[in-house]
Amino acid sequence: MSFNTMRWRHRAPLWLAAALCCWVLFRLFEPLLVYSMGWQDLPDQAEPARRWADPAWQVSADQADAALSQARRRLDAPALSAAVMIDGQRVWAGAVGLADLDARRPVDLETRFRLGSSSKAVNGFALGLLMESGRIDIERSIRSYLPELPAAYDPVTTRLAISHRAGVPDYGLCLCFPIWEHRNQRHFNGVREALAVFDQRPLLFTPGEDFKYSSYGANLAGAAIEVAAGRDYGEFITEAVFKPLGMQNSVLDIKSAVDPRRAAFYEVTEGRYKPAEPVDNSIRYPSGGMLSTPSDMLRLGQAWFEGDQLSAATRASLLTVQKLANGKENPQGYALGMRVAEQRKLLDGRLQTRLLSHHGTAVGSTSYFAIYPEYRMVVSVMMNKGQENLDALAPEARRLAEIFLAERLKR
């Protein structure tokens, strides 16, 4: 055996170890390392649009059409979709842009978008249904429903978990591919299995004493909902929430599902776009893993303030801003799956009204919906563009609300 051959055999394990280390590092940080690759110029769009309008609201509907097109261009969104309910009736829905840029597929009123954290409002409503029927006690320890949790969770209740006062940590880093949990690509066979991502981590503070917005806390509440309901979480949400409310275009965002109604999702910056990284939302079905449409979210919003699904007492419980142990309200005005602001000004201060709302950011998608109970009004807006600004769509929802409220005040 030659000297060179012996030297190669001696060094081969080092080369293999180095190659393996490079591969692991690449996989761990893949989204960051490839972020600069694959960007393309946003195509010129001929503003393909779909709309539905109540003839009695034609003037406002025309204004809403124009506002939606302007907002899509201002936001650099491939597609933007919205809907408005007032006096308990849908009066307008519109969609503009492309649901799929590469296929040039126009968006329509049934195109599904990722809700992101607006899914928490679905989760909260599902909790209300179980409270109404007496099948869950939100003051009991979460371990009475999920005994597999560590003893540290003894003082955590479903109320504390869903209102972000339990001290449950939020997304972090993991020894997984990729390293960022919010870009998860692993599949979990149910909401209880997904708790293993975080349940061995220490709580951030004594439950009840502080506030920390946590999608994992909402997942914890979702797992308790599954146990109390006695059926798979997705089945319960479908049968108890989506179907009774007529939310025909709302589903869990199951990665393997073939769904022609689902939008393609994108990252967009400075007039350039790339497809969003693939993710598996089984890590967050209760907190951010649902698909829906603006028109469907009108139905959910309406059920939060009227209808026979919940009693007045249960609604009041769901919509009470939760206080910390020191007696102060939490800093986000968070109730049980919904943010509540007692006074919001509209129309340059001419109106002051109560606002219930939730926003959502997901990989490649953004959503926002607002409820004005005094006017039996719901506004929902969605786009297939990821967004770091959590309230990016709130101003667009407000503009739409003011268009229709201005006409209502003239009647």
GROMACS .gro file of N, CA, C and O in nm, residues 316-384:
model
  276
  316ALA      N    1  -6.988   3.686   2.782
  316ALA     CA    2  -6.928   3.782   2.874
  316ALA      C    3  -6.798   3.726   2.933
  316ALA      O    4  -6.699   3.799   2.949
  317SER      N    5  -6.798   3.598   2.966
  317SER     CA    6  -6.676   3.535   3.019
  317SER      C    7  -6.565   3.535   2.916
  317SER      O    8  -6.449   3.566   2.946
  318LEU      N    9  -6.599   3.500   2.793
  318LEU     CA   10  -6.498   3.495   2.687
  318LEU      C   11  -6.439   3.632   2.658
  318LEU      O   12  -6.322   3.644   2.622
  319LEU      N   13  -6.521   3.737   2.671
  319LEU     CA   14  -6.480   3.871   2.628
  319LEU      C   15  -6.441   3.962   2.744
  319LEU      O   16  -6.430   4.083   2.726
  320THR      N   17  -6.415   3.905   2.859
  320THR     CA   18  -6.365   3.983   2.973
  320THR      C   19  -6.213   3.987   2.966
  320THR      O   20  -6.147   3.882   2.965
  321VAL      N   21  -6.157   4.108   2.960
  321VAL     CA   22  -6.011   4.122   2.959
  321VAL      C   23  -5.955   4.063   3.088
  321VAL      O   24  -6.002   4.094   3.198
  322GLN      N   25  -5.856   3.978   3.073
  322GLN     CA   26  -5.804   3.904   3.188
  322GLN      C   27  -5.701   3.986   3.266
  322GLN      O   28  -5.616   4.055   3.208
  323LYS      N   29  -5.710   3.977   3.398
  323LYS     CA   30  -5.623   4.054   3.486
  323LYS      C   31  -5.509   3.968   3.539
  323LYS      O   32  -5.519   3.846   3.551
  324LEU      N   33  -5.399   4.035   3.571
  324LEU     CA   34  -5.285   3.970   3.632
  324LEU      C   35  -5.309   3.957   3.784
  324LEU      O   36  -5.406   4.012   3.837
  325ALA      N   37  -5.220   3.888   3.849
  325ALA     CA   38  -5.236   3.864   3.993
  325ALA      C   39  -5.238   3.994   4.072
  325ALA      O   40  -5.297   4.001   4.181
  326ASN      N   41  -5.177   4.100   4.018
  326ASN     CA   42  -5.175   4.229   4.088
  326ASN      C   43  -5.302   4.311   4.067
  326ASN      O   44  -5.312   4.423   4.113
  327GLY      N   45  -5.397   4.254   3.993
  327GLY     CA   46  -5.525   4.321   3.970
  327GLY      C   47  -5.529   4.408   3.847
  327GLY      O   48  -5.636   4.460   3.811
  328LYS      N   49  -5.417   4.427   3.778
  328LYS     CA   50  -5.413   4.509   3.658
  328LYS      C   51  -5.448   4.426   3.535
  328LYS      O   52  -5.415   4.307   3.527
  329GLU      N   53  -5.515   4.491   3.438
  329GLU     CA   54  -5.544   4.422   3.313
  329GLU      C   55  -5.414   4.394   3.237
  329GLU      O   56  -5.317   4.471   3.246
  330ASN      N   57  -5.413   4.284   3.161
  330ASN     CA   58  -5.293   4.251   3.084
  330ASN      C   59  -5.268   4.357   2.977
  330ASN      O   60  -5.361   4.425   2.932
  331PRO      N   61  -5.144   4.374   2.932
  331PRO     CA   62  -5.108   4.488   2.846
  331PRO      C   63  -5.167   4.482   2.706
  331PRO      O   64  -5.165   4.584   2.636
  332GLN      N   65  -5.218   4.368   2.661
  332GLN     CA   66  -5.274   4.359   2.526
  332GLN      C   67  -5.427   4.360   2.525
  332GLN      O   68  -5.487   4.347   2.419
  333GLY      N   69  -5.489   4.378   2.640
  333GLY     CA   70  -5.634   4.373   2.643
  333GLY      C   71  -5.687   4.238   2.597
  333GLY      O   72  -5.793   4.229   2.535
  334TYR      N   73  -5.615   4.132   2.632
  334TYR     CA   74  -5.649   3.999   2.583
  334TYR      C   75  -5.751   3.933   2.673
  334TYR      O   76  -5.740   3.934   2.797
  335ALA      N   77  -5.853   3.875   2.611
  335ALA     CA   78  -5.956   3.801   2.684
  335ALA      C   79  -5.928   3.651   2.665
  335ALA      O   80  -5.815   3.607   2.685
  336LEU      N   81  -6.028   3.574   2.625
  336LEU     CA   82  -6.008   3.430   2.605
  336LEU      C   83  -6.013   3.398   2.455
  336LEU      O   84  -6.112   3.346   2.404
  337GLY      N   85  -5.906   3.435   2.384
  337GLY     CA   86  -5.899   3.411   2.241
  337GLY      C   87  -5.928   3.533   2.157
  337GLY      O   88  -5.937   3.523   2.034
  338MET      N   89  -5.942   3.648   2.220
  338MET     CA   90  -5.976   3.771   2.147
  338MET      C   91  -5.921   3.892   2.223
  338MET      O   92  -5.916   3.892   2.346
  339ARG      N   93  -5.877   3.993   2.146
  339ARG     CA   94  -5.840   4.120   2.207
  339ARG      C   95  -5.963   4.209   2.215
  339ARG      O   96  -6.044   4.212   2.123
  340VAL      N   97  -5.973   4.284   2.324
  340VAL     CA   98  -6.090   4.368   2.348
  340VAL      C   99  -6.045   4.509   2.381
  340VAL      O  100  -5.964   4.531   2.471
  341ALA      N  101  -6.097   4.607   2.306
  341ALA     CA  102  -6.075   4.749   2.335
  341ALA      C  103  -6.211   4.812   2.357
  341ALA      O  104  -6.297   4.807   2.269
  342GLU      N  105  -6.233   4.868   2.473
  342GLU     CA  106  -6.366   4.919   2.507
  342GLU      C  107  -6.403   5.044   2.427
  342GLU      O  108  -6.521   5.067   2.398
  343GLN      N  109  -6.306   5.126   2.389
  343GLN     CA  110  -6.335   5.248   2.315
  343GLN      C  111  -6.235   5.266   2.201
  343GLN      O  112  -6.116   5.282   2.226
  344ARG      N  113  -6.284   5.260   2.078
  344ARG     CA  114  -6.203   5.291   1.962
  344ARG      C  115  -6.274   5.398   1.880
  344ARG      O  116  -6.395   5.388   1.856
  345LYS      N  117  -6.200   5.499   1.838
  345LYS     CA  118  -6.258   5.608   1.761
  345LYS      C  119  -6.254   5.575   1.612
  345LYS      O  120  -6.157   5.521   1.561
  346LEU      N  121  -6.363   5.611   1.542
  346LEU     CA  122  -6.374   5.595   1.397
  346LEU      C  123  -6.428   5.724   1.338
  346LEU      O  124  -6.489   5.806   1.408
  347LEU      N  125  -6.407   5.739   1.207
  347LEU     CA  126  -6.460   5.855   1.135
  347LEU      C  127  -6.420   5.986   1.203
  347LEU      O  128  -6.503   6.070   1.238
  348ASP      N  129  -6.289   6.000   1.222
  348ASP     CA  130  -6.232   6.122   1.281
  348ASP      C  131  -6.293   6.154   1.418
  348ASP      O  132  -6.314   6.271   1.452
  349GLY      N  133  -6.324   6.049   1.494
  349GLY     CA  134  -6.373   6.069   1.628
  349GLY      C  135  -6.523   6.085   1.641
  349GLY      O  136  -6.575   6.099   1.751
  350ARG      N  137  -6.593   6.082   1.528
  350ARG     CA  138  -6.739   6.097   1.536
  350ARG      C  139  -6.805   5.976   1.600
  350ARG      O  140  -6.914   5.986   1.656
  351LEU      N  141  -6.738   5.861   1.591
  351LEU     CA  142  -6.790   5.739   1.654
  351LEU      C  143  -6.688   5.687   1.754
  351LEU      O  144  -6.568   5.690   1.729
  352GLN      N  145  -6.738   5.638   1.867
  352GLN     CA  146  -6.657   5.565   1.962
  352GLN      C  147  -6.729   5.435   1.991
  352GLN      O  148  -6.847   5.436   2.027
  353THR      N  149  -6.660   5.324   1.974
  353THR     CA  150  -6.728   5.196   1.986
  353THR      C  151  -6.634   5.089   2.037
  353THR      O  152  -6.511   5.104   2.031
  354ARG      N  153  -6.691   4.982   2.086
  354ARG     CA  154  -6.613   4.868   2.132
  354ARG      C  155  -6.556   4.792   2.012
  354ARG      O  156  -6.623   4.776   1.910
  355LEU      N  157  -6.432   4.745   2.027
  355LEU     CA  158  -6.367   4.670   1.920
  355LEU      C  159  -6.315   4.537   1.974
  355LEU      O  160  -6.244   4.533   2.075
  356LEU      N  161  -6.353   4.429   1.907
  356LEU     CA  162  -6.296   4.296   1.932
  356LEU      C  163  -6.212   4.263   1.808
  356LEU      O  164  -6.258   4.285   1.696
  357SER      N  165  -6.092   4.210   1.826
  357SER     CA  166  -6.009   4.188   1.709
  357SER      C  167  -5.904   4.081   1.733
  357SER      O  168  -5.873   4.045   1.847
  358HIS      N  169  -5.849   4.033   1.622
  358HIS     CA  170  -5.731   3.946   1.626
  358HIS      C  171  -5.659   3.958   1.493
  358HIS      O  172  -5.722   3.970   1.387
  359HIS      N  173  -5.527   3.960   1.501
  359HIS     CA  174  -5.447   3.958   1.379
  359HIS      C  175  -5.375   3.823   1.371
  359HIS      O  176  -5.366   3.750   1.470
  360GLY      N  177  -5.321   3.796   1.254
  360GLY     CA  178  -5.246   3.672   1.237
  360GLY      C  179  -5.136   3.688   1.135
  360GLY      O  180  -5.158   3.743   1.027
  361THR      N  181  -5.017   3.643   1.170
  361THR     CA  182  -4.908   3.635   1.074
  361THR      C  183  -4.867   3.489   1.063
  361THR      O  184  -4.854   3.419   1.164
  362ALA      N  185  -4.851   3.443   0.941
  362ALA     CA  186  -4.810   3.307   0.915
  362ALA      C  187  -4.699   3.310   0.811
  362ALA      O  188  -4.669   3.415   0.753
  363VAL      N  189  -4.636   3.198   0.786
  363VAL     CA  190  -4.534   3.192   0.682
  363VAL      C  191  -4.603   3.215   0.548
  363VAL      O  192  -4.682   3.133   0.502
  364GLY      N  193  -4.578   3.331   0.488
  364GLY     CA  194  -4.633   3.363   0.357
  364GLY      C  195  -4.775   3.413   0.357
  364GLY      O  196  -4.838   3.420   0.249
  365SER      N  197  -4.831   3.451   0.470
  365SER     CA  198  -4.971   3.493   0.475
  365SER      C  199  -4.995   3.584   0.596
  365SER      O  200  -4.923   3.577   0.695
  366THR      N  201  -5.096   3.669   0.584
  366THR     CA  202  -5.132   3.761   0.692
  366THR      C  203  -5.284   3.776   0.696
  366THR      O  204  -5.349   3.777   0.592
  367SER      N  205  -5.339   3.788   0.817
  367SER     CA  206  -5.485   3.806   0.830
  367SER      C  207  -5.515   3.904   0.943
  367SER      O  208  -5.433   3.926   1.032
  368TYR      N  209  -5.635   3.960   0.937
  368TYR     CA  210  -5.683   4.047   1.044
  368TYR      C  211  -5.835   4.050   1.037
  368TYR      O  212  -5.892   4.054   0.928
  369PHE      N  213  -5.899   4.043   1.153
  369PHE     CA  214  -6.042   4.067   1.152
  369PHE      C  215  -6.084   4.144   1.275
  369PHE      O  216  -6.023   4.135   1.381
  370ALA      N  217  -6.186   4.228   1.253
  370ALA     CA  218  -6.232   4.320   1.357
  370ALA      C  219  -6.383   4.309   1.370
  370ALA      O  220  -6.455   4.291   1.270
  371ILE      N  221  -6.431   4.320   1.494
  371ILE     CA  222  -6.573   4.310   1.523
  371ILE      C  223  -6.615   4.436   1.598
  371ILE      O  224  -6.550   4.475   1.697
  372TYR      N  225  -6.720   4.501   1.550
  372TYR     CA  226  -6.779   4.618   1.617
  372TYR      C  227  -6.921   4.578   1.659
  372TYR      O  228  -7.017   4.597   1.583
  373PRO      N  229  -6.936   4.520   1.779
  373PRO     CA  230  -7.066   4.464   1.818
  373PRO      C  231  -7.181   4.564   1.815
  373PRO      O  232  -7.294   4.527   1.782
  374GLU      N  233  -7.154   4.689   1.848
  374GLU     CA  234  -7.259   4.789   1.853
  374GLU      C  235  -7.329   4.805   1.717
  374GLU      O  236  -7.448   4.835   1.712
  375TYR      N  237  -7.254   4.782   1.610
  375TYR     CA  238  -7.310   4.797   1.475
  375TYR      C  239  -7.329   4.660   1.408
  375TYR      O  240  -7.356   4.656   1.289
  376ARG      N  241  -7.315   4.554   1.490
  376ARG     CA  242  -7.325   4.416   1.438
  376ARG      C  243  -7.239   4.404   1.312
  376ARG      O  244  -7.281   4.350   1.210
  377MET      N  245  -7.117   4.453   1.324
  377MET     CA  246  -7.027   4.467   1.209
  377MET      C  247  -6.903   4.382   1.227
  377MET      O  248  -6.845   4.375   1.335
  378VAL      N  249  -6.862   4.316   1.118
  378VAL     CA  250  -6.737   4.239   1.115
  378VAL      C  251  -6.664   4.274   0.986
  378VAL      O  252  -6.727   4.283   0.880
  379VAL      N  253  -6.534   4.292   0.994
  379VAL     CA  254  -6.450   4.317   0.877
  379VAL      C  255  -6.334   4.220   0.882
  379VAL      O  256  -6.269   4.204   0.986
  380SER      N  257  -6.306   4.153   0.769
  380SER     CA  258  -6.196   4.058   0.763
  380SER      C  259  -6.114   4.084   0.638
  380SER      O  260  -6.169   4.106   0.530
  381VAL      N  261  -5.981   4.083   0.654
  381VAL     CA  262  -5.889   4.109   0.543
  381VAL      C  263  -5.776   4.006   0.547
  381VAL      O  264  -5.725   3.975   0.656
  382MET      N  265  -5.735   3.955   0.431
  382MET     CA  266  -5.628   3.855   0.423
  382MET      C  267  -5.543   3.879   0.299
  382MET      O  268  -5.593   3.929   0.197
  383MET      N  269  -5.415   3.839   0.307
  383MET     CA  270  -5.328   3.844   0.189
  383MET      C  271  -5.229   3.728   0.193
  383MET      O  272  -5.196   3.677   0.301
  384ASN      N  273  -5.180   3.689   0.076
  384ASN     CA  274  -5.084   3.578   0.068
  384ASN      C  275  -4.941   3.631   0.062
  384ASN      O  276  -4.861   3.595  -0.024
   0.00000   0.00000   0.00000
